[in-house]
PDB file of C-alpha atoms in Angstrom:
ATOM      1  CA  UNK S   1       0.115  -0.100   0.172  1.00 53.00           C
ATOM      2  CA  UNK S   2       1.198   3.208  -0.865  1.00 55.00           C
ATOM      3  CA  UNK S   3       1.458   5.765   2.049  1.00 59.00           C
ATOM      4  CA  UNK S   4       1.899   9.262  -0.110  1.00 63.00           C
ATOM      5  CA  UNK S   5      -1.130  11.319  -1.215  1.00 61.00           C
ATOM      6  CA  UNK S   6      -2.403  11.631  -4.930  1.00 67.00           C
ATOM      7  CA  UNK S   7      -2.640  15.039  -5.495  1.00 60.00           C
ATOM      8  CA  UNK S   8      -6.710  16.149  -6.522  1.00 65.00           C
ATOM      9  CA  UNK S   9      -7.536  15.727  -9.855  1.00 67.00           C
ATOM     10  CA  UNK S  10      -8.444  19.157 -11.864  1.00 68.00           C
ATOM     11  CA  UNK S  11     -11.845  19.296 -12.395  1.00 68.00           C
ATOM     12  CA  UNK S  12     -13.321  19.991 -16.041  1.00 80.00           C
ATOM     13  CA  UNK S  13     -14.581  23.329 -17.270  1.00 86.00           C
ATOM     14  CA  UNK S  14     -17.390  21.864 -18.120  1.00 90.00           C
ATOM     15  CA  UNK S  15     -18.519  20.720 -14.159  1.00 93.00           C
ATOM     16  CA  UNK S  16     -17.803  24.377 -13.250  1.00 93.00           C
ATOM     17  CA  UNK S  17     -20.401  25.884 -15.588  1.00 95.00           C
ATOM     18  CA  UNK S  18     -22.769  22.762 -15.183  1.00 96.00           C
ATOM     19  CA  UNK S  19     -22.431  23.971 -11.471  1.00 96.00           C
ATOM     20  CA  UNK S  20     -23.084  27.329 -12.374  1.00 97.00           C
ATOM     21  CA  UNK S  21     -25.927  26.782 -14.973  1.00 97.00           C
ATOM     22  CA  UNK S  22     -28.114  25.069 -11.636  1.00 97.00           C
ATOM     23  CA  UNK S  23     -30.582  28.076 -10.911  1.00 97.00           C
ATOM     24  CA  UNK S  24     -31.550  28.764 -14.516  1.00 97.00           C
ATOM     25  CA  UNK S  25     -32.347  24.938 -14.824  1.00 98.00           C
ATOM     26  CA  UNK S  26     -34.051  24.838 -11.854  1.00 98.00           C
ATOM     27  CA  UNK S  27     -36.197  27.982 -12.552  1.00 98.00           C
ATOM     28  CA  UNK S  28     -37.260  26.455 -15.835  1.00 98.00           C
ATOM     29  CA  UNK S  29     -38.516  23.189 -13.992  1.00 98.00           C
ATOM     30  CA  UNK S  30     -40.571  25.461 -11.460  1.00 97.00           C
ATOM     31  CA  UNK S  31     -42.341  26.896 -14.576  1.00 97.00           C
ATOM     32  CA  UNK S  32     -42.939  23.420 -15.970  1.00 97.00           C
ATOM     33  CA  UNK S  33     -44.911  22.608 -12.683  1.00 97.00           C
ATOM     34  CA  UNK S  34     -46.411  26.042 -12.567  1.00 97.00           C
ATOM     35  CA  UNK S  35     -48.018  25.200 -16.264  1.00 97.00           C
ATOM     36  CA  UNK S  36     -48.695  21.790 -14.860  1.00 97.00           C
ATOM     37  CA  UNK S  37     -50.318  23.357 -11.330  1.00 97.00           C
ATOM     38  CA  UNK S  38     -52.253  25.552 -14.237  1.00 97.00           C
ATOM     39  CA  UNK S  39     -53.509  22.413 -16.122  1.00 97.00           C
ATOM     40  CA  UNK S  40     -54.754  20.837 -12.707  1.00 97.00           C
ATOM     41  CA  UNK S  41     -56.353  23.372 -12.096  1.00 98.00           C
ATOM     42  CA  UNK S  42     -58.118  23.037 -15.318  1.00 97.00           C
ATOM     43  CA  UNK S  43     -59.169  19.719 -14.560  1.00 97.00           C
ATOM     44  CA  UNK S  44     -57.105  18.203 -17.145  1.00 96.00           C
ATOM     45  CA  UNK S  45     -56.145  14.437 -16.935  1.00 95.00           C
ATOM     46  CA  UNK S  46     -53.084  13.189 -14.819  1.00 96.00           C
ATOM     47  CA  UNK S  47     -51.702  12.092 -17.918  1.00 96.00           C
ATOM     48  CA  UNK S  48     -51.724  15.481 -19.604  1.00 96.00           C
ATOM     49  CA  UNK S  49     -50.011  17.716 -16.676  1.00 97.00           C
ATOM     50  CA  UNK S  50     -47.245  15.654 -16.240  1.00 97.00           C
ATOM     51  CA  UNK S  51     -47.265  15.542 -20.250  1.00 97.00           C
ATOM     52  CA  UNK S  52     -47.133  19.148 -19.626  1.00 96.00           C
ATOM     53  CA  UNK S  53     -44.931  19.527 -16.876  1.00 97.00           C
ATOM     54  CA  UNK S  54     -42.234  17.096 -18.472  1.00 97.00           C
ATOM     55  CA  UNK S  55     -42.580  18.803 -22.213  1.00 97.00           C
ATOM     56  CA  UNK S  56     -42.347  22.458 -20.901  1.00 98.00           C
ATOM     57  CA  UNK S  57     -39.894  22.144 -17.860  1.00 98.00           C
ATOM     58  CA  UNK S  58     -37.568  20.255 -19.468  1.00 98.00           C
ATOM     59  CA  UNK S  59     -37.252  22.498 -22.408  1.00 98.00           C
ATOM     60  CA  UNK S  60     -37.307  25.407 -20.309  1.00 98.00           C
ATOM     61  CA  UNK S  61     -34.454  23.958 -17.980  1.00 98.00           C
ATOM     62  CA  UNK S  62     -32.026  23.114 -20.492  1.00 98.00           C
ATOM     63  CA  UNK S  63     -32.353  27.422 -21.894  1.00 98.00           C
ATOM     64  CA  UNK S  64     -32.057  28.939 -18.392  1.00 98.00           C
ATOM     65  CA  UNK S  65     -29.072  26.495 -17.796  1.00 98.00           C
ATOM     66  CA  UNK S  66     -27.935  27.645 -21.316  1.00 98.00           C
ATOM     67  CA  UNK S  67     -28.463  31.064 -20.192  1.00 98.00           C
ATOM     68  CA  UNK S  68     -26.363  30.298 -16.822  1.00 97.00           C
ATOM     69  CA  UNK S  69     -23.499  29.672 -18.924  1.00 96.00           C
ATOM     70  CA  UNK S  70     -23.474  32.238 -21.237  1.00 96.00           C
ATOM     71  CA  UNK S  71     -23.468  34.694 -18.605  1.00 96.00           C
ATOM     72  CA  UNK S  72     -20.828  32.824 -16.717  1.00 95.00           C
ATOM     73  CA  UNK S  73     -18.825  32.621 -20.484  1.00 94.00           C
ATOM     74  CA  UNK S  74     -19.217  36.594 -20.309  1.00 93.00           C
ATOM     75  CA  UNK S  75     -22.002  36.943 -23.206  1.00 94.00           C
ATOM     76  CA  UNK S  76     -24.708  38.085 -21.258  1.00 93.00           C
ATOM     77  CA  UNK S  77     -23.882  41.026 -18.965  1.00 90.00           C
ATOM     78  CA  UNK S  78     -25.068  40.789 -15.175  1.00 92.00           C
ATOM     79  CA  UNK S  79     -28.366  42.242 -15.032  1.00 87.00           C
ATOM     80  CA  UNK S  80     -29.133  43.049 -19.148  1.00 90.00           C
ATOM     81  CA  UNK S  81     -32.461  43.101 -19.678  1.00 94.00           C
ATOM     82  CA  UNK S  82     -31.989  42.945 -23.276  1.00 95.00           C
ATOM     83  CA  UNK S  83     -29.897  40.678 -24.205  1.00 96.00           C
ATOM     84  CA  UNK S  84     -32.390  38.205 -22.087  1.00 96.00           C
ATOM     85  CA  UNK S  85     -35.461  39.337 -23.485  1.00 97.00           C
ATOM     86  CA  UNK S  86     -33.537  38.616 -27.073  1.00 98.00           C
ATOM     87  CA  UNK S  87     -32.430  35.085 -25.741  1.00 98.00           C
ATOM     88  CA  UNK S  88     -35.915  34.316 -24.468  1.00 98.00           C
ATOM     89  CA  UNK S  89     -37.593  35.422 -27.796  1.00 98.00           C
ATOM     90  CA  UNK S  90     -36.134  32.858 -29.603  1.00 98.00           C
ATOM     91  CA  UNK S  91     -36.384  30.217 -27.059  1.00 98.00           C
ATOM     92  CA  UNK S  92     -39.578  30.267 -24.975  1.00 98.00           C
ATOM     93  CA  UNK S  93     -41.418  29.896 -28.392  1.00 98.00           C
ATOM     94  CA  UNK S  94     -39.323  26.907 -29.072  1.00 98.00           C
ATOM     95  CA  UNK S  95     -39.666  25.478 -25.752  1.00 98.00           C
ATOM     96  CA  UNK S  96     -43.762  26.053 -26.287  1.00 98.00           C
ATOM     97  CA  UNK S  97     -43.711  24.591 -29.800  1.00 98.00           C
ATOM     98  CA  UNK S  98     -41.904  21.781 -27.949  1.00 97.00           C
ATOM     99  CA  UNK S  99     -44.116  21.160 -25.591  1.00 97.00           C
ATOM    100  CA  UNK S 100     -47.245  21.296 -28.261  1.00 97.00           C
ATOM    101  CA  UNK S 101     -45.801  18.409 -30.173  1.00 97.00           C
ATOM    102  CA  UNK S 102     -44.812  16.338 -26.735  1.00 97.00           C
ATOM    103  CA  UNK S 103     -48.540  16.510 -25.486  1.00 96.00           C
ATOM    104  CA  UNK S 104     -50.024  15.912 -28.858  1.00 96.00           C
ATOM    105  CA  UNK S 105     -47.638  13.124 -29.580  1.00 96.00           C
ATOM    106  CA  UNK S 106     -48.159  11.556 -25.489  1.00 96.00           C
ATOM    107  CA  UNK S 107     -52.046  11.954 -25.887  1.00 94.00           C
ATOM    108  CA  UNK S 108     -52.202  10.487 -29.555  1.00 94.00           C
ATOM    109  CA  UNK S 109     -53.799  13.848 -31.233  1.00 94.00           C
ATOM    110  CA  UNK S 110     -53.112  14.110 -35.162  1.00 92.00           C
ATOM    111  CA  UNK S 111     -52.848  17.993 -34.855  1.00 93.00           C
ATOM    112  CA  UNK S 112     -50.145  19.628 -32.951  1.00 92.00           C
ATOM    113  CA  UNK S 113     -51.100  22.922 -32.868  1.00 93.00           C
ATOM    114  CA  UNK S 114     -54.981  24.218 -33.719  1.00 91.00           C
ATOM    115  CA  UNK S 115     -53.556  27.776 -34.825  1.00 94.00           C
ATOM    116  CA  UNK S 116     -51.176  28.573 -38.113  1.00 97.00           C
ATOM    117  CA  UNK S 117     -47.377  28.010 -37.244  1.00 97.00           C
ATOM    118  CA  UNK S 118     -46.544  31.517 -37.417  1.00 97.00           C
ATOM    119  CA  UNK S 119     -49.851  32.943 -35.571  1.00 97.00           C
ATOM    120  CA  UNK S 120     -48.588  30.370 -32.825  1.00 97.00           C
ATOM    121  CA  UNK S 121     -44.959  31.355 -32.625  1.00 98.00           C
ATOM    122  CA  UNK S 122     -45.734  35.226 -32.740  1.00 98.00           C
ATOM    123  CA  UNK S 123     -48.033  35.163 -29.715  1.00 98.00           C
ATOM    124  CA  UNK S 124     -45.611  33.160 -27.866  1.00 98.00           C
ATOM    125  CA  UNK S 125     -42.786  35.513 -28.920  1.00 98.00           C
ATOM    126  CA  UNK S 126     -45.116  38.374 -27.229  1.00 98.00           C
ATOM    127  CA  UNK S 127     -45.333  35.872 -23.879  1.00 97.00           C
ATOM    128  CA  UNK S 128     -41.730  35.568 -24.343  1.00 98.00           C
ATOM    129  CA  UNK S 129     -40.746  38.968 -22.690  1.00 97.00           C
ATOM    130  CA  UNK S 130     -42.490  38.496 -19.713  1.00 97.00           C
ATOM    131  CA  UNK S 131     -41.335  35.290 -18.854  1.00 97.00           C
ATOM    132  CA  UNK S 132     -37.889  36.883 -19.527  1.00 98.00           C
ATOM    133  CA  UNK S 133     -38.375  39.642 -17.343  1.00 97.00           C
ATOM    134  CA  UNK S 134     -39.658  36.710 -14.582  1.00 97.00           C
ATOM    135  CA  UNK S 135     -36.873  34.423 -15.248  1.00 97.00           C
ATOM    136  CA  UNK S 136     -34.411  37.638 -15.112  1.00 97.00           C
ATOM    137  CA  UNK S 137     -35.960  38.934 -11.976  1.00 96.00           C
ATOM    138  CA  UNK S 138     -35.588  34.889 -10.084  1.00 96.00           C
ATOM    139  CA  UNK S 139     -32.160  34.376 -11.246  1.00 96.00           C
ATOM    140  CA  UNK S 140     -30.920  37.885  -9.802  1.00 95.00           C
ATOM    141  CA  UNK S 141     -32.388  36.827  -6.477  1.00 95.00           C
ATOM    142  CA  UNK S 142     -31.645  33.128  -6.516  1.00 95.00           C
ATOM    143  CA  UNK S 143     -28.126  32.495  -8.163  1.00 95.00           C
ATOM    144  CA  UNK S 144     -26.204  35.068  -6.720  1.00 94.00           C
ATOM    145  CA  UNK S 145     -26.658  33.357  -2.936  1.00 94.00           C
ATOM    146  CA  UNK S 146     -25.090  29.799  -5.034  1.00 95.00           C
ATOM    147  CA  UNK S 147     -22.504  31.277  -6.391  1.00 95.00           C
ATOM    148  CA  UNK S 148     -21.189  32.542  -3.285  1.00 96.00           C
ATOM    149  CA  UNK S 149     -21.651  29.169  -1.564  1.00 96.00           C
ATOM    150  CA  UNK S 150     -19.490  27.710  -4.091  1.00 96.00           C
ATOM    151  CA  UNK S 151     -17.089  30.292  -5.347  1.00 95.00           C
ATOM    152  CA  UNK S 152     -14.154  28.801  -3.487  1.00 95.00           C
ATOM    153  CA  UNK S 153     -13.861  25.600  -5.286  1.00 94.00           C
ATOM    154  CA  UNK S 154     -15.462  26.647  -8.632  1.00 95.00           C
ATOM    155  CA  UNK S 155     -13.366  29.344 -10.498  1.00 95.00           C
ATOM    156  CA  UNK S 156     -16.325  30.264 -12.981  1.00 95.00           C
ATOM    157  CA  UNK S 157     -18.422  31.033 -10.036  1.00 95.00           C
ATOM    158  CA  UNK S 158     -15.956  32.919  -8.463  1.00 96.00           C
ATOM    159  CA  UNK S 159     -15.482  35.464 -11.708  1.00 96.00           C
ATOM    160  CA  UNK S 160     -19.894  35.675 -11.818  1.00 95.00           C
ATOM    161  CA  UNK S 161     -19.481  36.861  -8.120  1.00 95.00           C
ATOM    162  CA  UNK S 162     -16.798  39.353  -8.592  1.00 96.00           C
ATOM    163  CA  UNK S 163     -18.717  40.737 -12.006  1.00 95.00           C
ATOM    164  CA  UNK S 164     -22.125  41.235  -9.684  1.00 93.00           C
ATOM    165  CA  UNK S 165     -20.057  42.854  -7.059  1.00 92.00           C
ATOM    166  CA  UNK S 166     -18.358  45.077 -10.161  1.00 92.00           C
ATOM    167  CA  UNK S 167     -22.190  45.849 -10.970  1.00 89.00           C
ATOM    168  CA  UNK S 168     -23.243  46.328  -7.412  1.00 87.00           C
ATOM    169  CA  UNK S 169     -20.488  49.096  -6.694  1.00 87.00           C
ATOM    170  CA  UNK S 170     -21.206  50.412 -10.053  1.00 85.00           C
ATOM    171  CA  UNK S 171     -25.209  51.239  -9.322  1.00 83.00           C
ATOM    172  CA  UNK S 172     -23.958  52.552  -5.902  1.00 84.00           C
ATOM    173  CA  UNK S 173     -21.916  55.501  -7.439  1.00 84.00           C
ATOM    174  CA  UNK S 174     -24.916  56.350  -9.868  1.00 80.00           C
ATOM    175  CA  UNK S 175     -26.736  59.215  -8.020  1.00 76.00           C
ATOM    176  CA  UNK S 176     -30.111  58.749  -7.213  1.00 66.00           C
ATOM    177  CA  UNK S 177     -32.983  60.106  -9.156  1.00 61.00           C
ATOM    178  CA  UNK S 178     -34.971  62.519  -8.236  1.00 51.00           C
ATOM    179  CA  UNK S 179     -38.940  62.060  -8.012  1.00 53.00           C
ATOM    180  CA  UNK S 180     -40.086  64.853  -8.998  1.00 53.00           C
ATOM    181  CA  UNK S 181     -37.669  65.981 -11.915  1.00 54.00           C
ATOM    182  CA  UNK S 182     -38.808  69.120 -13.852  1.00 56.00           C
ATOM    183  CA  UNK S 183     -41.649  70.243 -11.316  1.00 54.00           C
ATOM    184  CA  UNK S 184     -41.308  72.746  -8.940  1.00 55.00           C
ATOM    185  CA  UNK S 185     -42.650  72.183  -5.844  1.00 56.00           C
ATOM    186  CA  UNK S 186     -45.413  74.943  -5.904  1.00 56.00           C
ATOM    187  CA  UNK S 187     -47.290  72.997  -8.385  1.00 54.00           C
ATOM    188  CA  UNK S 188     -46.768  74.573 -11.181  1.00 51.00           C
TER     189      UNK S 188
END
Protein backbone atom coordinates (compact mmCIF):
# COMPACT_ATOMS: atom_id res chain seq x y z
CA UNK A 1 0.00 0.00 0.00
CA UNK A 2 1.28 3.42 -0.88
CA UNK A 3 1.44 6.06 1.82
CA UNK A 4 1.88 9.07 -0.43
CA UNK A 5 -1.15 11.21 -1.15
CA UNK A 6 -2.26 11.71 -4.69
CA UNK A 7 -2.87 15.20 -5.95
CA UNK A 8 -6.50 16.10 -6.48
CA UNK A 9 -7.58 15.75 -10.05
CA UNK A 10 -8.49 18.98 -11.80
CA UNK A 11 -12.20 19.46 -12.33
CA UNK A 12 -13.16 19.89 -15.99
CA UNK A 13 -14.40 23.36 -16.89
CA UNK A 14 -17.67 21.86 -18.12
CA UNK A 15 -18.48 20.77 -14.57
CA UNK A 16 -17.83 24.29 -13.28
CA UNK A 17 -20.26 25.67 -15.86
CA UNK A 18 -22.79 22.94 -15.08
CA UNK A 19 -22.71 23.87 -11.40
CA UNK A 20 -23.23 27.55 -12.23
CA UNK A 21 -26.14 26.56 -14.52
CA UNK A 22 -28.18 25.01 -11.70
CA UNK A 23 -30.26 28.13 -10.84
CA UNK A 24 -31.40 28.58 -14.45
CA UNK A 25 -32.30 24.91 -14.74
CA UNK A 26 -34.27 25.03 -11.50
CA UNK A 27 -36.18 28.13 -12.63
CA UNK A 28 -37.09 26.34 -15.88
CA UNK A 29 -38.29 23.25 -14.02
CA UNK A 30 -40.35 25.39 -11.65
CA UNK A 31 -41.94 27.14 -14.64
CA UNK A 32 -42.92 23.73 -16.01
CA UNK A 33 -44.36 22.81 -12.62
CA UNK A 34 -46.41 26.02 -12.57
CA UNK A 35 -47.77 25.19 -16.03
CA UNK A 36 -48.71 21.76 -14.71
CA UNK A 37 -50.39 23.40 -11.72
CA UNK A 38 -52.49 25.56 -14.01
CA UNK A 39 -53.38 22.44 -16.04
CA UNK A 40 -54.43 20.68 -12.83
CA UNK A 41 -56.60 23.63 -11.81
CA UNK A 42 -58.23 23.44 -15.24
CA UNK A 43 -59.14 19.82 -14.50
CA UNK A 44 -57.02 18.21 -17.21
CA UNK A 45 -56.21 14.48 -16.96
CA UNK A 46 -53.14 13.44 -14.95
CA UNK A 47 -51.31 12.17 -18.05
CA UNK A 48 -51.71 15.53 -19.74
CA UNK A 49 -50.60 17.37 -16.60
CA UNK A 50 -47.45 15.25 -16.33
CA UNK A 51 -46.76 15.70 -20.03
CA UNK A 52 -47.08 19.47 -19.73
CA UNK A 53 -44.75 19.50 -16.72
CA UNK A 54 -42.04 17.57 -18.56
CA UNK A 55 -42.74 18.82 -22.09
CA UNK A 56 -42.35 22.43 -21.01
CA UNK A 57 -40.22 22.09 -17.88
CA UNK A 58 -37.33 20.22 -19.49
CA UNK A 59 -36.86 22.59 -22.46
CA UNK A 60 -37.14 25.62 -20.16
CA UNK A 61 -34.64 24.02 -17.77
CA UNK A 62 -32.18 23.43 -20.60
CA UNK A 63 -32.64 26.98 -21.87
CA UNK A 64 -32.30 28.35 -18.33
CA UNK A 65 -29.07 26.41 -17.87
CA UNK A 66 -27.91 27.70 -21.25
CA UNK A 67 -28.54 31.25 -20.12
CA UNK A 68 -26.43 30.68 -17.02
CA UNK A 69 -23.59 29.19 -19.07
CA UNK A 70 -23.69 32.14 -21.48
CA UNK A 71 -23.75 34.56 -18.54
CA UNK A 72 -20.76 32.79 -17.00
CA UNK A 73 -18.93 32.90 -20.33
CA UNK A 74 -19.44 36.67 -20.47
CA UNK A 75 -21.89 36.63 -23.38
CA UNK A 76 -24.49 38.43 -21.26
CA UNK A 77 -23.97 41.26 -18.83
CA UNK A 78 -25.10 40.77 -15.25
CA UNK A 79 -28.72 41.93 -15.00
CA UNK A 80 -28.91 42.99 -18.67
CA UNK A 81 -32.56 42.79 -19.72
CA UNK A 82 -32.18 43.36 -23.48
CA UNK A 83 -29.98 40.36 -24.31
CA UNK A 84 -32.04 38.13 -22.01
CA UNK A 85 -35.24 39.25 -23.74
CA UNK A 86 -33.72 38.39 -27.13
CA UNK A 87 -32.55 35.00 -25.82
CA UNK A 88 -36.04 34.12 -24.61
CA UNK A 89 -37.66 35.67 -27.71
CA UNK A 90 -36.19 32.70 -29.57
CA UNK A 91 -36.06 30.12 -26.77
CA UNK A 92 -39.51 30.45 -25.22
CA UNK A 93 -41.52 29.94 -28.44
CA UNK A 94 -39.36 26.93 -29.30
CA UNK A 95 -39.91 25.48 -25.83
CA UNK A 96 -43.66 26.00 -26.16
CA UNK A 97 -43.65 24.40 -29.61
CA UNK A 98 -41.82 21.38 -28.21
CA UNK A 99 -44.34 21.28 -25.37
CA UNK A 100 -47.25 21.28 -27.83
CA UNK A 101 -45.58 18.53 -29.87
CA UNK A 102 -44.96 16.42 -26.76
CA UNK A 103 -48.54 16.76 -25.54
CA UNK A 104 -49.95 15.92 -28.98
CA UNK A 105 -47.66 12.90 -29.33
CA UNK A 106 -48.28 11.46 -25.86
CA UNK A 107 -52.03 11.96 -26.04
CA UNK A 108 -52.25 10.66 -29.61
CA UNK A 109 -53.59 13.83 -31.22
CA UNK A 110 -53.41 14.06 -35.01
CA UNK A 111 -52.90 17.82 -34.94
CA UNK A 112 -50.11 19.51 -32.97
CA UNK A 113 -51.35 23.10 -33.14
CA UNK A 114 -54.91 24.36 -33.32
CA UNK A 115 -53.73 27.54 -35.06
CA UNK A 116 -51.26 28.37 -37.84
CA UNK A 117 -47.59 27.93 -36.87
CA UNK A 118 -46.66 31.58 -37.44
CA UNK A 119 -49.57 32.81 -35.32
CA UNK A 120 -48.57 30.43 -32.54
CA UNK A 121 -44.91 31.49 -32.65
CA UNK A 122 -45.81 35.20 -32.78
CA UNK A 123 -48.06 34.90 -29.73
CA UNK A 124 -45.43 32.91 -27.84
CA UNK A 125 -42.83 35.54 -28.77
CA UNK A 126 -45.03 38.20 -27.17
CA UNK A 127 -45.35 36.11 -24.02
CA UNK A 128 -41.60 35.51 -23.99
CA UNK A 129 -40.84 39.08 -22.94
CA UNK A 130 -42.79 38.64 -19.71
CA UNK A 131 -41.16 35.27 -19.14
CA UNK A 132 -37.72 36.80 -19.74
CA UNK A 133 -38.32 39.53 -17.17
CA UNK A 134 -39.61 37.03 -14.61
CA UNK A 135 -36.75 34.64 -15.31
CA UNK A 136 -34.15 37.38 -14.93
CA UNK A 137 -35.78 38.69 -11.75
CA UNK A 138 -35.73 35.23 -10.17
CA UNK A 139 -32.23 34.48 -11.41
CA UNK A 140 -30.80 37.72 -10.04
CA UNK A 141 -32.26 36.89 -6.63
CA UNK A 142 -31.38 33.19 -6.45
CA UNK A 143 -28.13 32.68 -8.34
CA UNK A 144 -25.87 34.98 -6.30
CA UNK A 145 -26.59 32.96 -3.15
CA UNK A 146 -25.41 29.75 -4.82
CA UNK A 147 -22.46 31.46 -6.49
CA UNK A 148 -21.19 32.81 -3.17
CA UNK A 149 -21.37 29.31 -1.66
CA UNK A 150 -19.49 27.59 -4.48
CA UNK A 151 -16.96 30.27 -5.42
CA UNK A 152 -14.18 28.71 -3.30
CA UNK A 153 -14.03 25.56 -5.41
CA UNK A 154 -15.48 26.89 -8.68
CA UNK A 155 -13.49 29.55 -10.56
CA UNK A 156 -16.38 30.21 -12.95
CA UNK A 157 -18.62 31.04 -9.99
CA UNK A 158 -15.86 33.19 -8.46
CA UNK A 159 -15.65 35.22 -11.67
CA UNK A 160 -19.42 35.69 -11.71
CA UNK A 161 -19.39 36.82 -8.08
CA UNK A 162 -16.72 39.35 -8.99
CA UNK A 163 -18.90 40.63 -11.86
CA UNK A 164 -21.94 40.92 -9.58
CA UNK A 165 -19.89 42.88 -7.03
CA UNK A 166 -18.55 45.18 -9.75
CA UNK A 167 -22.07 45.82 -11.00
CA UNK A 168 -23.31 46.54 -7.48
CA UNK A 169 -20.42 48.96 -6.90
CA UNK A 170 -21.12 50.73 -10.19
CA UNK A 171 -24.82 50.99 -9.31
CA UNK A 172 -23.99 52.43 -5.90
CA UNK A 173 -21.88 55.17 -7.52
CA UNK A 174 -24.75 56.39 -9.71
CA UNK A 175 -26.57 59.42 -8.35
CA UNK A 176 -30.07 58.77 -7.10
CA UNK A 177 -32.74 60.01 -9.49
CA UNK A 178 -34.97 62.76 -8.22
CA UNK A 179 -38.62 61.74 -8.20
CA UNK A 180 -40.00 65.14 -9.12
CA UNK A 181 -37.49 66.08 -11.79
CA UNK A 182 -38.75 68.96 -13.88
CA UNK A 183 -41.50 69.94 -11.46
CA UNK A 184 -41.53 72.88 -9.14
CA UNK A 185 -42.50 72.56 -5.52
CA UNK A 186 -45.18 75.22 -5.81
CA UNK A 187 -47.23 72.86 -8.01
CA UNK A 188 -46.78 74.72 -11.29
